[in-house]
Coordinates of C-alpha atoms and ligand atoms in Angstrom, one line a residue:
X1208 CA 55.2 19.9 -48.8
X1209 CA 53.4 23.2 -48.2
X1210 CA 55.1 26.3 -49.4
X1211 CA 56.3 29.1 -47.0
X1212 CA 54.2 32.2 -47.5
X1213 CA 56.0 35.4 -47.1
X1214 CA 53.2 37.9 -46.5
X1215 CA 55.6 40.7 -45.6
X1216 CA 57.5 40.3 -48.9
X1217 CA 54.1 40.3 -50.8
X1218 CA 53.2 43.5 -49.0
X1219 CA 56.5 45.2 -50.0
X1220 CA 55.3 44.6 -53.6
X1221 CA 51.7 45.7 -52.9
X1222 CA 52.8 49.1 -51.7
X1223 CA 54.4 49.9 -55.0
X1224 CA 50.8 50.5 -56.3
X1225 CA 50.0 53.9 -57.7
X1226 CA 47.9 56.2 -55.5
X1227 CA 46.4 59.6 -55.9
X1228 CA 49.1 62.2 -55.2
X1229 CA 51.1 59.2 -53.9
X1230 CA 49.2 59.5 -50.7
X1231 CA 49.4 55.7 -50.1
X1232 CA 46.1 55.8 -48.1
X1233 CA 46.3 52.2 -46.8
X1234 CA 47.0 50.2 -43.7
X1235 CA 47.5 46.5 -43.5
X1236 CA 47.1 43.9 -40.8
X1237 CA 48.8 40.5 -41.1
X1238 CA 47.1 37.6 -39.5
X1239 CA 47.9 33.9 -39.8
X1240 CA 47.2 33.0 -43.4
X1241 CA 45.5 36.3 -44.3
X1242 CA 46.1 40.0 -44.8
X1243 CA 43.5 42.8 -44.1
X1244 CA 43.5 46.0 -46.1
X1245 CA 42.2 49.1 -44.3
X1246 CA 41.7 52.6 -45.6
X1247 CA 43.7 55.3 -43.9
X1248 CA 41.2 58.2 -43.9
X1249 CA 43.8 60.6 -42.5
X1250 CA 45.3 60.5 -46.0
X1251 CA 42.1 61.4 -47.7
X1252 CA 42.2 64.4 -50.1
X1253 CA 38.9 66.0 -49.1
X1254 CA 39.0 68.9 -51.6
X1255 CA 40.4 67.0 -54.6
X1256 CA 38.5 63.7 -54.0
X1257 CA 35.3 64.6 -52.2
X1258 CA 33.6 61.3 -53.0
X1259 CA 36.6 59.3 -51.7
X1260 CA 36.7 57.6 -55.1
X1261 CA 40.4 58.1 -55.7
X1262 CA 41.2 56.8 -52.2
X1263 CA 39.3 53.6 -52.8
X1264 CA 40.8 53.3 -56.3
X1265 CA 44.3 53.6 -54.8
X1266 CA 43.5 51.0 -52.2
X1267 CA 42.0 48.7 -54.9
X1268 CA 45.2 49.1 -56.9
X1269 CA 47.3 48.0 -53.9
X1270 CA 44.9 45.1 -53.3
X1271 CA 45.5 43.9 -56.8
X1272 CA 49.2 44.3 -56.5
X1273 CA 49.1 42.1 -53.4
X1274 CA 47.1 39.5 -55.3
X1275 CA 49.7 39.5 -58.1
X1276 CA 52.5 39.2 -55.6
X1277 CA 50.9 36.2 -53.9
X1278 CA 50.1 34.6 -57.3
X1279 CA 53.8 34.9 -58.1
X1280 CA 54.5 33.0 -55.0
X1281 CA 52.2 30.3 -56.5
X1282 CA 49.4 30.9 -53.9
X1283 CA 45.7 30.9 -54.5
X1284 CA 43.6 33.4 -52.5
X1285 CA 40.1 34.3 -51.6
X1286 CA 39.2 38.0 -51.5
X1287 CA 36.4 39.2 -49.2
X1288 CA 35.7 42.8 -50.0
X1289 CA 34.1 45.0 -47.3
X1290 CA 33.8 42.0 -44.9
X1291 CA 32.6 43.9 -41.9
X1292 CA 29.5 46.1 -42.3
X1293 CA 30.3 47.9 -39.0
X1294 CA 33.8 49.0 -40.2
X1295 CA 33.6 50.7 -43.6
X1296 CA 37.3 51.2 -43.5
X1297 CA 38.0 47.5 -43.5
X1298 CA 38.2 47.2 -47.3
X1299 CA 39.2 43.6 -47.8
X1300 CA 40.6 40.5 -46.3
X1301 CA 42.8 38.3 -48.6
X1302 CA 43.0 34.7 -47.3
X1303 CA 45.5 32.2 -48.7
X1304 CA 43.7 29.0 -49.7
X1305 CA 45.0 25.6 -51.0
X1306 CA 45.7 25.6 -54.7
X1307 CA 48.0 27.1 -57.3
X1308 CA 48.1 30.9 -57.9
X1309 CA 46.3 32.4 -60.9
X1310 CA 48.9 32.3 -63.7
X1311 CA 47.4 35.3 -65.5
X1312 CA 47.9 37.4 -62.3
X1313 CA 51.4 36.0 -61.7
X1314 CA 52.4 37.0 -65.3
X1315 CA 51.9 40.7 -64.2
X1316 CA 54.4 40.5 -61.3
X1317 CA 57.5 41.6 -63.2
X1318 CA 55.7 44.8 -64.2
X1319 CA 55.2 46.0 -60.6
X1320 CA 58.7 47.4 -60.3
X1321 CA 58.9 48.6 -63.9
X1322 CA 55.7 50.6 -63.9
X1323 CA 55.8 54.4 -63.4
X1324 CA 53.4 57.2 -64.0
X1325 CA 54.8 58.9 -67.1
X1326 CA 53.7 62.5 -67.4
X1327 CA 55.9 63.3 -70.4
X1328 CA 55.0 63.6 -74.1
X1329 CA 54.5 60.2 -75.6
X1330 CA 55.4 58.8 -79.1
X1331 CA 53.5 59.6 -82.3
X1332 CA 53.5 55.8 -83.0
X1333 CA 49.9 54.5 -82.6
X1334 CA 49.1 51.8 -80.1
X1335 CA 47.7 48.8 -82.0
X1336 CA 44.0 48.2 -81.3
X1337 CA 44.8 44.5 -80.4
X1338 CA 47.0 45.8 -77.5
X1339 CA 44.1 48.1 -76.3
X1340 CA 41.8 45.1 -76.5
X1341 CA 44.3 42.9 -74.5
X1342 CA 44.6 45.6 -71.8
X1343 CA 40.8 46.0 -71.7
X1344 CA 40.5 42.3 -71.2
X1345 CA 42.7 42.5 -68.0
X1346 CA 40.3 45.2 -66.6
X1347 CA 37.3 43.1 -67.5
X1348 CA 38.6 40.1 -65.6
X1349 CA 38.4 42.4 -62.5
X1350 CA 34.6 42.9 -63.1
X1351 CA 34.8 46.3 -64.7
X1352 CA 35.1 47.7 -68.2
X1353 CA 37.8 49.7 -69.9
X1354 CA 36.7 51.8 -72.9
X1355 CA 39.3 53.2 -75.4
X1356 CA 38.0 56.6 -76.6
X1357 CA 39.2 56.5 -80.2
X1358 CA 36.5 58.4 -82.1
X1359 CA 38.0 61.9 -82.8
X1360 CA 34.8 63.8 -81.8
X1361 CA 34.3 61.8 -78.6
X1362 CA 38.0 62.2 -77.8
X1363 CA 37.7 65.9 -78.3
X1364 CA 34.8 66.0 -75.9
X1365 CA 36.8 64.1 -73.3
X1366 CA 39.8 66.5 -73.8
X1367 CA 37.3 69.4 -73.1
X1368 CA 36.0 67.7 -70.0
X1369 CA 39.5 67.3 -68.7
X1370 CA 40.3 71.0 -69.4
X1371 CA 37.0 72.1 -67.8
X1372 CA 37.7 70.0 -64.6
X1373 CA 41.2 71.4 -64.4
X1374 CA 39.8 75.0 -64.6
X1375 CA 37.2 74.3 -61.9
X1376 CA 39.8 72.8 -59.6
X1377 CA 42.2 75.7 -60.1
X1378 CA 39.5 78.0 -58.7
X1379 CA 39.0 75.9 -55.5
X1380 CA 41.3 77.1 -52.7
X1381 CA 41.3 73.8 -51.0
X1382 CA 42.4 72.0 -54.1
X1383 CA 45.5 74.2 -54.5
X1384 CA 46.3 73.8 -50.8
X1385 CA 46.2 70.0 -51.2
X1386 CA 48.3 70.1 -54.3
X1387 CA 50.9 72.2 -52.5
X1388 CA 50.8 69.9 -49.5
X1389 CA 51.5 66.8 -51.5
X1390 CA 54.1 68.2 -53.9
X1391 CA 56.2 70.0 -51.2
X1392 CA 56.8 67.3 -48.7
X1393 CA 59.3 67.6 -45.8
X1394 CA 62.7 65.9 -46.4
X1395 CA 62.4 62.2 -45.9
X1396 CA 58.6 62.0 -46.2
X1397 CA 58.6 59.1 -48.7
X1398 CA 55.2 60.1 -50.1
X1399 CA 53.7 62.8 -52.3
X1400 CA 54.9 63.8 -55.8
X1401 CA 58.4 64.9 -56.4
X1402 CA 59.2 67.5 -59.0
X1403 CA 61.5 64.9 -60.5
X1404 CA 58.5 62.9 -61.7
X1405 CA 56.7 65.9 -63.3
X1406 CA 57.5 67.4 -66.7
X1407 CA 56.5 70.9 -67.8
X1408 CA 54.3 70.9 -71.0
X1409 CA 56.4 70.3 -74.1
X1410 CA 57.7 73.5 -75.8
X1411 CA 55.3 74.7 -78.4
X1412 CA 52.3 72.9 -76.9
X1413 CA 49.1 74.8 -77.7
X1414 CA 45.6 73.9 -76.5
X1415 CA 44.9 72.3 -73.2
X1416 CA 47.0 69.3 -72.0
X1417 CA 45.0 66.4 -70.6
X1418 CA 47.5 66.2 -67.8
X1419 CA 47.1 67.5 -64.3
X1420 CA 49.2 70.6 -63.7
X1421 CA 51.6 70.4 -60.8
X1422 CA 53.3 73.4 -59.2
X1423 CA 56.9 72.1 -59.7
X1424 CA 58.3 70.3 -62.8
X1425 CA 61.9 69.2 -63.1
X1426 CA 61.6 66.2 -65.5
X1427 CA 63.0 66.7 -69.0
X1428 CA 60.7 66.2 -71.9
X1429 CA 62.1 63.8 -74.6
X1430 CA 63.4 65.7 -77.7
X1431 CA 60.9 66.2 -80.5
X1432 CA 61.8 64.4 -83.7
X1433 CA 62.4 66.7 -86.7
X1434 CA 59.2 67.7 -88.5
X1435 CA 56.9 66.8 -85.6
X1436 CA 55.1 68.9 -83.0
X1437 CA 53.8 68.2 -79.5
X1438 CA 50.3 67.6 -80.9
X1439 CA 51.6 64.4 -82.6
X1440 CA 51.5 62.5 -79.3
X1441 CA 49.5 59.4 -80.2
X1442 CA 48.7 58.3 -76.6
X1443 CA 45.2 56.8 -76.2
X1444 CA 42.7 57.7 -73.5
X1445 CA 40.7 54.9 -71.9
X1446 CA 38.1 55.1 -69.2
X1447 CA 37.7 52.5 -66.4
X1448 CA 33.9 52.1 -65.7
X1449 CA 31.6 50.1 -63.5
X1450 CA 27.9 49.1 -63.8
X1451 CA 27.3 50.6 -60.3
X1452 CA 29.0 53.2 -58.2
X1453 CA 29.2 51.8 -54.7
X1454 CA 32.4 51.7 -52.6
X1455 CA 32.9 48.1 -53.7
X1456 CA 32.8 49.1 -57.4
X1457 CA 35.4 51.8 -56.8
X1458 CA 37.6 49.3 -55.0
X1459 CA 37.2 46.9 -58.0
X1460 CA 37.9 49.8 -60.4
X1461 CA 41.2 50.2 -58.5
X1462 CA 42.0 46.5 -59.0
X1463 CA 41.2 46.9 -62.7
X1464 CA 43.4 50.0 -62.9
X1465 CA 46.3 48.0 -61.5
X1466 CA 45.7 45.1 -63.9
X1467 CA 45.5 47.4 -66.9
X1468 CA 48.6 49.5 -65.9
X1469 CA 50.7 46.3 -65.3
X1470 CA 49.5 44.7 -68.5
X1471 CA 50.4 47.9 -70.5
X1472 CA 53.8 48.0 -68.8
X1473 CA 54.4 44.4 -69.8
X1474 CA 53.7 45.4 -73.4
X1475 CA 56.3 48.2 -73.1
X1476 CA 53.8 51.0 -73.0
X1477 CA 53.9 54.1 -70.9
X1478 CA 50.9 55.0 -68.7
X1479 CA 49.3 58.0 -66.8
X1480 CA 46.3 57.7 -64.6
X1481 CA 44.1 60.9 -64.9
X1482 CA 41.4 61.5 -62.4
X1483 CA 40.5 65.2 -62.6
X1484 CA 37.5 64.9 -64.9
X1485 CA 36.0 62.2 -62.6
X1486 CA 36.7 64.2 -59.4
X1487 CA 34.4 67.0 -60.6
X1488 CA 30.7 66.1 -60.7
X1489 CA 29.7 68.1 -63.8
X1490 CA 32.5 66.6 -66.0
X1491 CA 31.9 63.2 -64.5
X1492 CA 28.2 63.5 -65.6
X1493 CA 29.3 64.6 -69.1
X1494 CA 31.6 61.6 -69.4
X1495 CA 28.8 59.3 -68.3
X1496 CA 26.1 60.8 -70.5
X1497 CA 28.0 62.0 -73.6
X1498 CA 31.2 60.2 -73.9
X1499 CA 30.9 56.6 -72.8
X1500 CA 29.1 54.2 -75.2
X1501 CA 26.9 52.9 -72.3
X1502 CA 25.6 54.7 -69.2
X1503 CA 28.2 53.2 -66.9
X1504 CA 29.9 55.0 -64.0
X1505 CA 33.3 56.4 -65.0
X1506 CA 36.0 55.8 -62.3
X1507 CA 39.4 56.8 -63.8
X1508 CA 40.9 57.8 -67.2
X1509 CA 44.1 56.1 -68.3
X1510 CA 46.5 57.6 -70.8
X1511 CA 48.4 54.9 -72.6
X1512 CA 51.0 55.2 -75.3
X1513 CA 54.5 54.3 -76.5
X1514 CA 57.2 56.1 -74.7
X1515 CA 58.7 58.8 -76.9
X1516 CA 62.1 57.8 -78.5
X1517 CA 65.0 59.0 -76.3
X1518 CA 62.8 59.3 -73.3
X1519 CA 65.1 58.6 -70.4
X1520 CA 64.2 56.2 -67.5
X1521 CA 61.8 57.7 -65.0
X1522 CA 62.8 58.0 -61.4
X1523 CA 61.3 55.5 -58.9
X1524 CA 58.8 57.2 -56.6
X1525 CA 59.2 56.7 -52.9
X1526 CA 57.0 54.6 -50.6
X1527 CA 56.7 54.7 -46.9
X1528 CA 58.4 52.1 -44.9
X1529 CA 56.2 49.0 -44.6
X1530 CA 56.4 49.1 -40.8
X1531 CA 54.7 52.4 -40.7
X1532 CA 51.6 51.1 -42.6
X1533 CA 51.2 47.8 -40.6
X1534 CA 48.5 47.6 -38.0
X1535 CA 49.4 45.7 -34.9
X1536 CA 48.0 42.3 -34.1
X1537 CA 48.7 40.0 -31.2
X1538 CA 49.9 37.4 -33.8
X1539 CA 52.1 39.9 -35.6
X1540 CA 55.5 39.0 -34.5
X1541 CA 57.4 41.5 -36.6
X1542 CA 58.4 42.4 -40.1
X1543 CA 60.0 39.1 -41.0
X1544 CA 56.9 37.0 -40.2
X1545 CA 56.2 34.1 -42.5
X1546 CA 53.3 31.8 -42.4
X1547 CA 53.0 28.1 -43.4
X1548 CA 49.6 26.8 -44.6
Ligands
FMN1918 C1 43.2 57.1 -58.3 C2 44.5 57.7 -58.9 C3 44.4 59.0 -59.5 C4 45.5 59.6 -60.0 N1 45.4 60.8 -60.7 C5 46.4 61.3 -61.3 C6 46.3 62.5 -62.1 O1 45.2 63.1 -62.2 N2 47.4 63.0 -62.7 C7 48.6 62.4 -62.6 O2 49.6 62.9 -63.1 N3 48.8 61.3 -61.8 C8 47.7 60.7 -61.2 N4 47.9 59.5 -60.5 C9 49.2 58.9 -60.4 C10 49.8 59.1 -59.1 O3 50.2 60.5 -58.9 C11 51.0 58.2 -58.9 O4 50.6 56.9 -58.9 C12 51.9 58.4 -57.7 O5 52.4 59.7 -57.7 C13 53.0 57.4 -57.5 O6 53.8 57.4 -58.7 P1 54.0 56.1 -59.6 O7 52.7 55.8 -60.2 O8 55.1 56.5 -60.6 O9 54.5 55.0 -58.7 C14 46.8 58.9 -60.0 C15 46.8 57.6 -59.4 C16 45.7 57.0 -58.9 C17 45.8 55.6 -58.3

């Protein structure tokens, strides 16, 4: 007997994906046996993300979340990326096909609702290299690479690139305007970044933080253990890269980001995507030429570490109602639609 496919339920999980400034720049169209993913260009951050890279990464992360949710329903899928050359906003069509779901993708399902962006200090306990390798393998399965930057000199260069990018963005008026817009949403907006998800730098922190600075911060930092300082944070920095830098590569980098973040969450690790040093062209060039071991195209930096001890649970970030991101179709009979292959 063929299973009932609940595409709406799968999309409810897909929209839990991370997105730059929680813009959720996606629209979906449900058809019989397939789901289309479209970019919502009205949610593009033109000052912060002039190349539209973050927008495509965010949509790629949602695409991977959808694949995971369908795999957890024991469904195999075919993904056609950029299926329509006349519509660059039509990013992918996911079609259900006969066969079992990918068990490696299904195993990530439980992490979708546990994953959060953690902007607090992390533990001084090092992440074992075998865990970094396992997470990188998840990214590789999506057709990208994920490079841990563990050499102290190289890491120092990366920290400098992050600080340089932050400085450049601070001086760009449009950047600050976008940051204000997406951190001071009107009541009931269900998007953007709430102050409850942002921590101020830990007391006593010197030197630049690799984290993006947000205008409002209400999240408590975990207490520092006796005898340690903020610099003891042992979080690793990893860079998602692609061999090329076309829109399809950026979409795939988003899928890889989702896979890596969910795999890290399954291992009990905390994660923070960091995009500033890739958004600015000069620091992106530095990363490509002087930090990466191969001349690949950097797409996103991931900070991954153990949560600090006594770090409280992070608040769940809001998502827009699924109905407001569904595109109409003649066959779309409403939010409870199911489809039987
Ligand atoms: C492409 C991309 C870039 C991001 N860049 C940053 C960043 O530079 N700094 C940061 O703190 N969070 C960054 N994030 C995380 C988002 O702000 C976060 O996913 C969003 O607010 C939703 O929260 P959640 O991840 O806890 O669900 C980024 C996420 C994505 C997908």
